[in-house]
Coordinates of C-alpha atoms in Angstrom, one line a residue:
M14 CA -8.7 -25.1 -30.2
H15 CA -8.4 -27.5 -27.2
V16 CA -8.2 -25.7 -23.9
G17 CA -9.6 -28.3 -21.6
E18 CA -6.2 -29.3 -20.1
D19 CA -5.2 -25.6 -19.5
L20 CA -8.6 -24.9 -17.8
L21 CA -8.2 -27.9 -15.6
V22 CA -4.7 -26.9 -14.5
L23 CA -5.6 -23.3 -13.9
G24 CA -8.7 -24.3 -11.9
V25 CA -6.6 -26.7 -9.8
L26 CA -4.0 -24.0 -9.2
F27 CA -6.6 -21.6 -7.8
V28 CA -8.1 -24.3 -5.6
I29 CA -4.6 -24.9 -4.2
A30 CA -4.2 -21.2 -3.7
Y31 CA -7.4 -21.2 -1.7
G32 CA -6.1 -24.0 0.5
L33 CA -2.7 -22.4 1.1
G34 CA -4.5 -19.0 1.7
R35 CA -6.6 -20.5 4.4
L36 CA -3.4 -21.9 6.1
G37 CA -1.6 -18.6 5.6
K38 CA -4.3 -16.8 7.5
L39 CA -3.6 -18.8 10.6
I40 CA -0.2 -17.1 10.8
G41 CA -1.2 -13.8 9.4
L42 CA 0.1 -14.1 5.9
P43 CA -1.6 -12.0 3.1
A44 CA -2.7 -13.7 -0.1
I45 CA -0.2 -11.9 -2.5
P46 CA 2.8 -14.2 -1.7
I47 CA 0.5 -17.2 -1.7
Y48 CA -0.6 -16.6 -5.3
M49 CA 3.0 -16.0 -6.3
L50 CA 4.1 -19.2 -4.6
V51 CA 1.5 -21.3 -6.3
G52 CA 2.6 -19.8 -9.7
L53 CA 6.3 -20.5 -8.8
I54 CA 5.5 -24.1 -7.9
A55 CA 3.5 -24.6 -11.2
S56 CA 6.1 -22.8 -13.3
P57 CA 7.6 -24.9 -16.1
N58 CA 10.9 -23.2 -15.2
S59 CA 10.9 -24.6 -11.8
K60 CA 10.2 -28.2 -13.0
F61 CA 8.5 -29.2 -9.7
F62 CA 5.7 -30.8 -11.6
P63 CA 5.4 -32.1 -15.2
L64 CA 3.1 -29.2 -16.3
N65 CA 3.3 -27.4 -19.6
F66 CA 1.4 -24.3 -18.3
Q67 CA 3.1 -21.1 -19.6
S68 CA 2.9 -17.6 -18.4
A69 CA 1.9 -16.5 -21.9
D70 CA -1.3 -18.6 -21.5
V71 CA -2.8 -16.1 -19.0
E72 CA -0.8 -13.0 -20.0
L73 CA -3.7 -10.9 -21.3
V74 CA -5.8 -11.7 -18.3
A75 CA -2.9 -10.8 -16.1
V76 CA -2.7 -7.4 -17.9
F77 CA -6.4 -6.8 -16.9
G78 CA -5.4 -7.6 -13.4
L79 CA -2.6 -5.0 -13.5
I80 CA -5.0 -2.4 -14.9
L81 CA -7.7 -3.2 -12.3
L82 CA -5.2 -3.1 -9.4
L83 CA -4.1 0.5 -10.4
F84 CA -7.7 1.4 -11.3
S85 CA -8.8 0.5 -7.7
L86 CA -5.9 2.4 -6.2
G87 CA -6.9 5.5 -8.0
L88 CA -10.6 4.9 -7.1
E89 CA -9.8 4.7 -3.4
F90 CA -7.5 7.8 -3.4
D91 CA -8.5 10.2 -0.7
Q92 CA -8.4 13.7 -2.3
D93 CA -9.6 15.5 0.8
E94 CA -6.8 13.9 2.9
F95 CA -4.2 14.8 0.3
Y96 CA -5.2 18.4 -0.4
G97 CA -6.2 19.1 3.2
N98 CA -3.0 17.9 4.8
A99 CA -0.5 18.3 1.9
G100 CA 2.0 20.2 4.0
K101 CA 2.2 17.6 6.8
L102 CA 2.2 14.7 4.4
F103 CA 5.1 16.1 2.4
I104 CA 7.1 16.6 5.5
S105 CA 6.5 13.1 7.1
G106 CA 5.8 11.0 4.0
G107 CA 8.0 12.9 1.6
T108 CA 11.1 12.5 3.9
R109 CA 10.5 8.8 4.2
I110 CA 10.0 8.3 0.5
A111 CA 13.1 10.4 -0.3
I112 CA 15.3 8.4 2.1
N113 CA 14.0 5.0 0.9
L114 CA 14.4 6.1 -2.8
G115 CA 18.0 7.3 -2.2
V116 CA 19.0 4.2 -0.3
G117 CA 17.4 2.0 -3.0
F118 CA 19.1 3.8 -5.8
A119 CA 22.4 3.5 -4.1
L120 CA 21.7 -0.3 -3.6
G121 CA 20.9 -0.6 -7.3
M122 CA 24.2 1.1 -8.3
W123 CA 26.1 -1.1 -5.9
I124 CA 24.5 -4.2 -7.4
G125 CA 25.8 -3.0 -10.8
W126 CA 23.1 -4.0 -13.2
G127 CA 22.8 -0.6 -14.8
T128 CA 21.5 2.9 -14.1
R129 CA 18.0 2.2 -15.4
E130 CA 17.9 -1.0 -13.4
A131 CA 18.9 0.9 -10.3
L132 CA 16.0 3.3 -10.9
I133 CA 13.6 0.2 -10.9
I134 CA 15.2 -1.2 -7.7
A135 CA 14.9 2.3 -6.0
G136 CA 11.1 2.3 -6.8
M137 CA 10.7 -1.3 -5.5
T138 CA 12.2 -0.4 -2.1
A139 CA 10.6 3.1 -1.8
A140 CA 6.8 2.3 -1.7
S141 CA 4.9 0.2 0.7
S142 CA 2.0 -2.1 -0.1
S143 CA -1.2 -0.2 0.7
A144 CA -3.2 -3.4 0.3
I145 CA -1.3 -5.4 2.9
I146 CA -1.1 -2.4 5.3
T147 CA -4.9 -1.7 5.1
K148 CA -5.6 -5.4 5.8
L149 CA -3.3 -5.4 8.8
L150 CA -4.7 -2.2 10.3
I151 CA -8.2 -3.7 10.1
E152 CA -7.4 -7.2 11.3
L153 CA -5.1 -6.0 14.2
R154 CA -7.8 -3.5 15.2
R155 CA -5.4 -0.5 15.1
L156 CA -7.7 1.9 13.2
A157 CA -8.0 4.0 16.4
N158 CA -4.3 4.1 17.3
R159 CA -2.6 7.4 17.4
E160 CA -0.1 6.4 14.7
T161 CA -2.8 5.3 12.2
P162 CA -3.7 8.7 10.7
T163 CA 0.0 9.2 10.0
I164 CA 0.2 5.7 8.3
L165 CA -2.8 6.4 6.2
G166 CA -1.6 9.8 5.2
I167 CA 1.7 8.4 4.1
M168 CA -0.2 5.8 2.0
V169 CA -2.1 8.6 0.3
L170 CA 1.2 10.4 -0.5
E171 CA 2.7 7.2 -1.8
D172 CA -0.2 6.9 -4.3
V173 CA 0.8 10.2 -5.8
F174 CA 4.5 9.1 -5.7
I175 CA 3.6 5.9 -7.6
A176 CA 1.7 7.9 -10.3
V177 CA 4.6 10.3 -10.8
Y178 CA 7.3 7.6 -10.6
L179 CA 5.6 5.4 -13.1
A180 CA 5.4 8.3 -15.5
I181 CA 9.1 9.0 -15.1
V182 CA 10.1 5.4 -15.3
G183 CA 8.0 4.8 -18.4
V184 CA 10.0 7.4 -20.2
V185 CA 13.4 6.5 -18.9
I186 CA 13.3 2.8 -19.6
G187 CA 11.7 3.4 -23.0
G188 CA 15.1 3.3 -24.7
E189 CA 15.1 6.9 -26.0
T190 CA 18.5 8.6 -25.9
D191 CA 17.8 12.0 -27.5
I192 CA 17.5 14.6 -24.7
G193 CA 14.9 16.7 -26.6
A194 CA 12.8 13.6 -27.2
I195 CA 13.0 12.6 -23.5
A196 CA 12.0 16.1 -22.4
L197 CA 9.1 16.1 -24.8
Q198 CA 8.0 12.7 -23.5
L199 CA 8.2 13.8 -19.9
G200 CA 6.2 17.0 -20.8
I201 CA 3.5 14.9 -22.3
S202 CA 3.4 12.5 -19.3
F203 CA 3.2 15.3 -16.7
T204 CA 0.6 17.2 -18.8
F205 CA -1.5 14.0 -18.8
L206 CA -1.1 13.6 -15.0
I207 CA -2.0 17.3 -14.3
A208 CA -5.0 17.2 -16.6
M209 CA -6.4 14.1 -15.0
F210 CA -5.8 15.3 -11.5
A211 CA -7.5 18.6 -12.3
L212 CA -10.4 16.8 -13.8
A213 CA -10.7 14.6 -10.7
R214 CA -10.5 17.7 -8.5
W215 CA -13.0 20.0 -10.2
G216 CA -14.9 17.9 -12.8
G217 CA -16.6 15.3 -10.6
R218 CA -20.2 16.6 -11.3
I219 CA -19.6 16.6 -15.1
V220 CA -18.2 13.1 -15.1
S221 CA -21.1 11.9 -12.8
R222 CA -23.6 13.0 -15.5
L223 CA -21.7 11.3 -18.2
V224 CA -21.4 7.9 -16.5
N225 CA -24.9 7.9 -14.9
T226 CA -26.9 4.7 -15.6
K227 CA -29.1 2.6 -13.4
D228 CA -28.3 -0.7 -15.1
D229 CA -25.5 -2.4 -13.1
E230 CA -24.5 -4.6 -16.1
L231 CA -24.0 -1.6 -18.4
F232 CA -22.4 0.4 -15.6
T233 CA -19.8 -2.4 -15.0
I234 CA -19.1 -2.6 -18.7
L235 CA -18.6 1.2 -18.8
F236 CA -16.1 1.5 -16.1
F237 CA -14.2 -1.6 -17.1
G238 CA -14.1 -0.3 -20.7
L239 CA -12.8 3.1 -19.4
A240 CA -10.1 1.4 -17.3
V241 CA -8.9 -0.7 -20.2
A242 CA -9.1 2.2 -22.7
F243 CA -7.2 4.6 -20.5
G244 CA -4.7 1.9 -19.9
G245 CA -4.2 1.9 -23.6
I246 CA -4.0 5.7 -23.8
G247 CA -1.4 5.7 -21.1
E248 CA 0.6 3.1 -23.0
L249 CA 0.4 5.1 -26.2
L250 CA 1.4 8.3 -24.4
G251 CA 4.4 6.6 -23.0
V252 CA 3.4 6.7 -19.3
S253 CA 2.4 2.9 -19.1
D254 CA -1.0 1.3 -19.0
A255 CA -0.8 1.1 -15.2
I256 CA -0.7 4.9 -14.8
G257 CA -3.5 5.4 -17.3
A258 CA -5.8 3.1 -15.3
F259 CA -4.8 4.8 -12.1
L260 CA -5.8 8.2 -13.4
I261 CA -9.2 7.2 -14.8
G262 CA -9.8 5.5 -11.4
L263 CA -8.9 8.8 -9.7
V264 CA -11.4 10.7 -11.9
L265 CA -14.2 8.2 -11.3
G266 CA -13.4 8.1 -7.6
A267 CA -14.3 11.8 -7.5
T268 CA -17.9 11.2 -8.8
R269 CA -20.9 10.5 -6.7
F270 CA -20.8 6.9 -7.9
R271 CA -17.6 6.0 -6.2
G272 CA -19.2 3.6 -3.7
R273 CA -21.2 1.9 -6.4
I274 CA -18.1 1.4 -8.6
E275 CA -16.1 0.0 -5.8
Q276 CA -18.8 -2.5 -5.0
L277 CA -18.9 -3.7 -8.6
A278 CA -15.2 -3.4 -9.3
L279 CA -13.9 -5.3 -6.2
P280 CA -14.9 -8.8 -7.4
L281 CA -13.2 -8.1 -10.8
R282 CA -10.1 -6.8 -9.1
D283 CA -9.8 -9.7 -6.8
V284 CA -10.1 -12.3 -9.6
F285 CA -8.0 -10.5 -12.2
G286 CA -5.5 -9.4 -9.5
A287 CA -5.0 -13.1 -8.6
F288 CA -4.2 -13.8 -12.2
F289 CA -1.6 -11.0 -12.2
F290 CA 0.3 -12.4 -9.1
L291 CA -0.1 -16.0 -10.3
N292 CA 1.3 -15.1 -13.7
F293 CA 4.2 -13.3 -12.1
G294 CA 5.0 -16.5 -10.1
L295 CA 4.8 -18.6 -13.3
A296 CA 7.5 -16.4 -14.9
L297 CA 9.8 -17.0 -11.9
D298 CA 12.6 -19.6 -12.0
V299 CA 13.9 -21.0 -8.8
S300 CA 17.3 -21.7 -10.4
T301 CA 17.8 -18.0 -10.9
F302 CA 17.3 -17.1 -7.2
G303 CA 20.9 -18.0 -6.4
E304 CA 22.3 -15.1 -8.4
V305 CA 20.1 -12.6 -6.7
L306 CA 20.2 -14.1 -3.2
V307 CA 22.8 -11.7 -1.9
P308 CA 21.3 -8.5 -3.5
V309 CA 17.8 -9.5 -2.1
G310 CA 19.3 -10.2 1.3
V311 CA 21.0 -6.8 1.4
A312 CA 17.8 -5.1 0.1
V313 CA 15.6 -6.8 2.9
L314 CA 18.2 -5.8 5.6
L315 CA 18.4 -2.2 4.4
T316 CA 14.6 -2.0 4.1
L317 CA 14.2 -3.2 7.7
I318 CA 16.9 -0.9 9.1
V319 CA 15.9 2.3 7.1
N320 CA 12.2 1.9 7.8
T321 CA 12.7 1.2 11.5
L322 CA 14.8 4.3 11.9
G323 CA 12.4 6.2 9.7
G324 CA 9.6 5.3 12.0
Q325 CA 11.4 7.1 14.8
L326 CA 11.9 10.1 12.5
I327 CA 8.2 10.1 11.7
A328 CA 7.4 9.8 15.4
W329 CA 9.6 12.9 16.1
Q330 CA 8.0 14.8 13.2
T331 CA 4.4 14.0 14.2
K332 CA 4.9 14.1 18.0
L333 CA 4.2 10.4 18.5
T334 CA 5.9 8.2 21.1
Q335 CA 8.8 6.0 20.2
A336 CA 6.6 2.9 20.6
E337 CA 4.0 4.4 18.2
G338 CA 6.8 5.2 15.8
L339 CA 7.8 1.5 15.9
N340 CA 4.2 0.5 15.2
A341 CA 4.2 2.8 12.1
S342 CA 7.5 1.5 10.8
A343 CA 6.4 -2.1 11.2
M344 CA 3.3 -1.4 9.1
L345 CA 5.2 0.5 6.5
Q346 CA 7.8 -2.3 6.1
N347 CA 5.4 -4.3 3.8
R348 CA 6.2 -4.4 0.1
G349 CA 4.0 -5.9 -2.6
E350 CA 2.2 -5.0 -5.8
F351 CA 4.2 -1.9 -6.8
A352 CA 7.5 -3.8 -6.9
L353 CA 5.9 -6.5 -9.1
I354 CA 4.5 -3.8 -11.4
L355 CA 7.9 -2.2 -11.8
A356 CA 9.5 -5.6 -12.5
T357 CA 6.8 -6.3 -15.2
L358 CA 7.5 -2.9 -16.9
A359 CA 11.2 -3.6 -16.7
T360 CA 10.8 -7.0 -18.4
A361 CA 8.7 -5.5 -21.2
A362 CA 11.3 -2.9 -21.8
G363 CA 14.1 -5.5 -22.1
L364 CA 16.0 -4.5 -19.0
D365 CA 18.2 -6.9 -17.0
P366 CA 16.2 -10.2 -16.6
R367 CA 17.5 -10.6 -13.1
L368 CA 15.1 -7.9 -12.0
T369 CA 12.3 -10.4 -12.2
P370 CA 13.7 -12.9 -9.7
F371 CA 14.9 -10.0 -7.6
A372 CA 11.4 -8.5 -7.3
G373 CA 9.8 -11.9 -6.8
L374 CA 12.2 -13.0 -3.9
Y375 CA 12.2 -9.5 -2.4
V376 CA 8.3 -9.3 -2.3
L377 CA 8.0 -12.8 -1.0
S378 CA 10.5 -12.0 1.8
M379 CA 9.0 -8.7 2.8
A380 CA 5.4 -10.0 2.5
I381 CA 6.3 -12.6 5.1
V382 CA 8.5 -10.5 7.4
G383 CA 6.4 -7.4 7.3
P384 CA 3.1 -8.9 8.7
I385 CA 5.1 -10.8 11.3
L386 CA 6.7 -7.6 12.5
A387 CA 3.4 -5.7 12.4
V388 CA 1.7 -8.4 14.6
N389 CA 4.5 -8.3 17.2
S390 CA 5.4 -4.5 17.1
E391 CA 3.3 -3.6 20.1
K392 CA 5.0 -6.3 22.2
I393 CA 8.4 -5.3 21.0
G394 CA 7.6 -1.7 21.7
R395 CA 6.6 -2.4 25.3
R396 CA 9.8 -4.3 25.9
V397 CA 12.2 -1.9 24.2
F398 CA 10.6 1.3 25.4
A399 CA 9.3 0.0 28.8
S400 CA 11.2 2.3 31.1
R401 CA 10.5 5.4 29.0
T402 CA 6.8 4.5 28.7
Q403 CA 6.6 3.9 32.5
Q404 CA 8.3 7.3 33.1
N405 CA 5.9 9.0 30.8
R406 CA 2.9 7.4 32.5
S407 CA 4.1 8.3 36.0
A408 CA 4.6 12.0 35.1
P409 CA 0.8 12.8 34.9
A410 CA 0.4 11.1 38.3
R411 CA 3.1 13.2 39.8
D412 CA 1.5 16.3 38.3
R413 CA -1.9 15.4 39.8
M414 CA -0.4 14.8 43.3
R415 CA 1.4 18.2 43.1
A416 CA -1.8 20.0 42.1
E417 CA -3.7 18.3 44.9
D418 CA -1.0 19.4 47.4
I419 CA -1.0 23.0 46.2
A420 CA -4.8 23.1 46.3
L421 CA -4.8 21.8 49.9
V422 CA -2.2 24.3 51.1
E423 CA -4.1 27.2 49.5
A424 CA -7.3 26.0 51.2
A425 CA -5.6 25.7 54.6
M426 CA -4.1 29.2 54.3
S427 CA -7.4 30.7 53.3
G428 CA -9.1 29.0 56.2
R429 CA -11.8 27.3 54.1
D430 CA -12.6 23.8 53.0
L431 CA -11.6 22.7 49.6
P432 CA -14.7 22.3 47.4
P433 CA -14.7 19.1 45.3
T434 CA -14.6 21.0 42.1
E435 CA -11.7 23.2 43.1
V436 CA -9.2 21.0 41.3
G437 CA -10.1 20.8 37.7
D438 CA -11.1 17.5 36.1
D439 CA -8.2 17.7 33.8
V440 CA -5.8 17.2 36.7
F441 CA -7.2 13.8 37.4
D442 CA -7.5 12.9 33.8
T443 CA -4.1 11.0 33.8
F444 CA -4.8 9.3 30.5
P445 CA -7.1 11.5 28.3
D446 CA -9.1 9.8 25.7
E447 CA -7.4 9.7 22.4
A448 CA -9.3 11.3 19.5
V449 CA -10.3 8.6 17.1
P450 CA -9.2 9.6 13.6
D451 CA -12.7 9.6 12.1
R452 CA -11.7 10.6 8.5
Q453 CA -8.7 8.3 8.4
Q454 CA -10.6 5.4 9.9
A455 CA -13.4 5.9 7.3
Q456 CA -10.7 5.8 4.6
A457 CA -9.3 2.5 5.7
E458 CA -12.8 1.0 6.3
Q459 CA -13.7 1.8 2.8
Q460 CA -11.3 -0.9 1.8
S461 CA -12.5 -3.4 4.5
D462 CA -14.6 -6.5 4.4
Q463 CA -17.4 -4.8 6.4
L464 CA -18.4 -2.3 3.8
F465 CA -20.0 -4.8 1.5
E466 CA -22.0 -7.9 2.1
R467 CA -19.6 -10.0 0.0
K468 CA -16.8 -11.3 2.1
R469 CA -13.5 -10.7 0.5
D470 CA -9.8 -10.1 1.1
P471 CA -8.6 -6.5 0.4
E472 CA -5.2 -7.8 -0.6
Y473 CA -4.4 -5.6 -3.6

């Protein structure tokens, strides 16, 4: 077996990805579209270079990447945030997901590729990229912003949505037509979900005892084996390997070894995740972009409009300003790994092959437009909402002057001098300090470069 040529090509591709990634950082681009772009350039379908490097050559490694991406997502799931603020999350985040899901499904039906394909497109447009959002919040130093707790809370709810949606999609696209069989399959899927969520909620101590070992090598082998094994269990149960990996990550994230697992798992996720995105790019064909150009353009436009308006709805629901709502919507515009995962599942199920170039071009577009909007959202907000912001800022000053006048009149009528403390400090506190969302900030920083000594990009 001669693999020297394949190893050389693969190594060169990752070196090129490194160089392009360094350039991308200068303009704020995340690494996900960079890996996809490198795969697209090297794809034998694109014929840019005389390479015979096929997607099948790295398919198994890419599956490990998919499993570790979802495993890490489950590992970082904030149960306290979800169960503690479930009501608020379902109002703000649930409304947003429902609107995006409905618009996406309508778009899928308008495109006319089929009902199951419309279900896939709806999922692609409904969920944001938690990896890109977390990275942007950290790099733009917005962890202490008033809208950040809302953004992070919505991300937590979207994690639950992804788990449920993958379970439903796995059954629907499986090709089963008998209603009884579909109901049974859905019952199995949701029983699996509920059992694993319950284990994560109340079985943390028991699982901690089972996985306890001081040897890092054996510990790494253990959680990697569990992630792969539960990926297989999920596939056998009909809920997909991705959701199986997510659920075991959720359970292990509830143990006292969560931080240790994250530290050991992140290098594996970064490398195998890069294989997943590179492999997806290798499967793309530039010549097929023409037939999905209009649907992707409409999808991008609808995503931008719906999420921008949705940001104002979120601001109204959570009592944020319009400018803060714009900041939230700009962050939540980003799309990434979930859309590619759905496209991968659709391809494996034999759905319309146009879903692959649709997902690739859609993610490439949103992964470029989203960060650019996030970087400039505060400037746009200051310009668009300048008069309203100025009015809001001048109101406390007027209240302070009115309070001072009243206090002076009362002092004059009573024939005494006004003590310095007569007027409360809160009158002069025109701009009270905003409470820093400690728990939400800690949640985001758990995914940041500063937690561990190894410098990395939290892209997935």
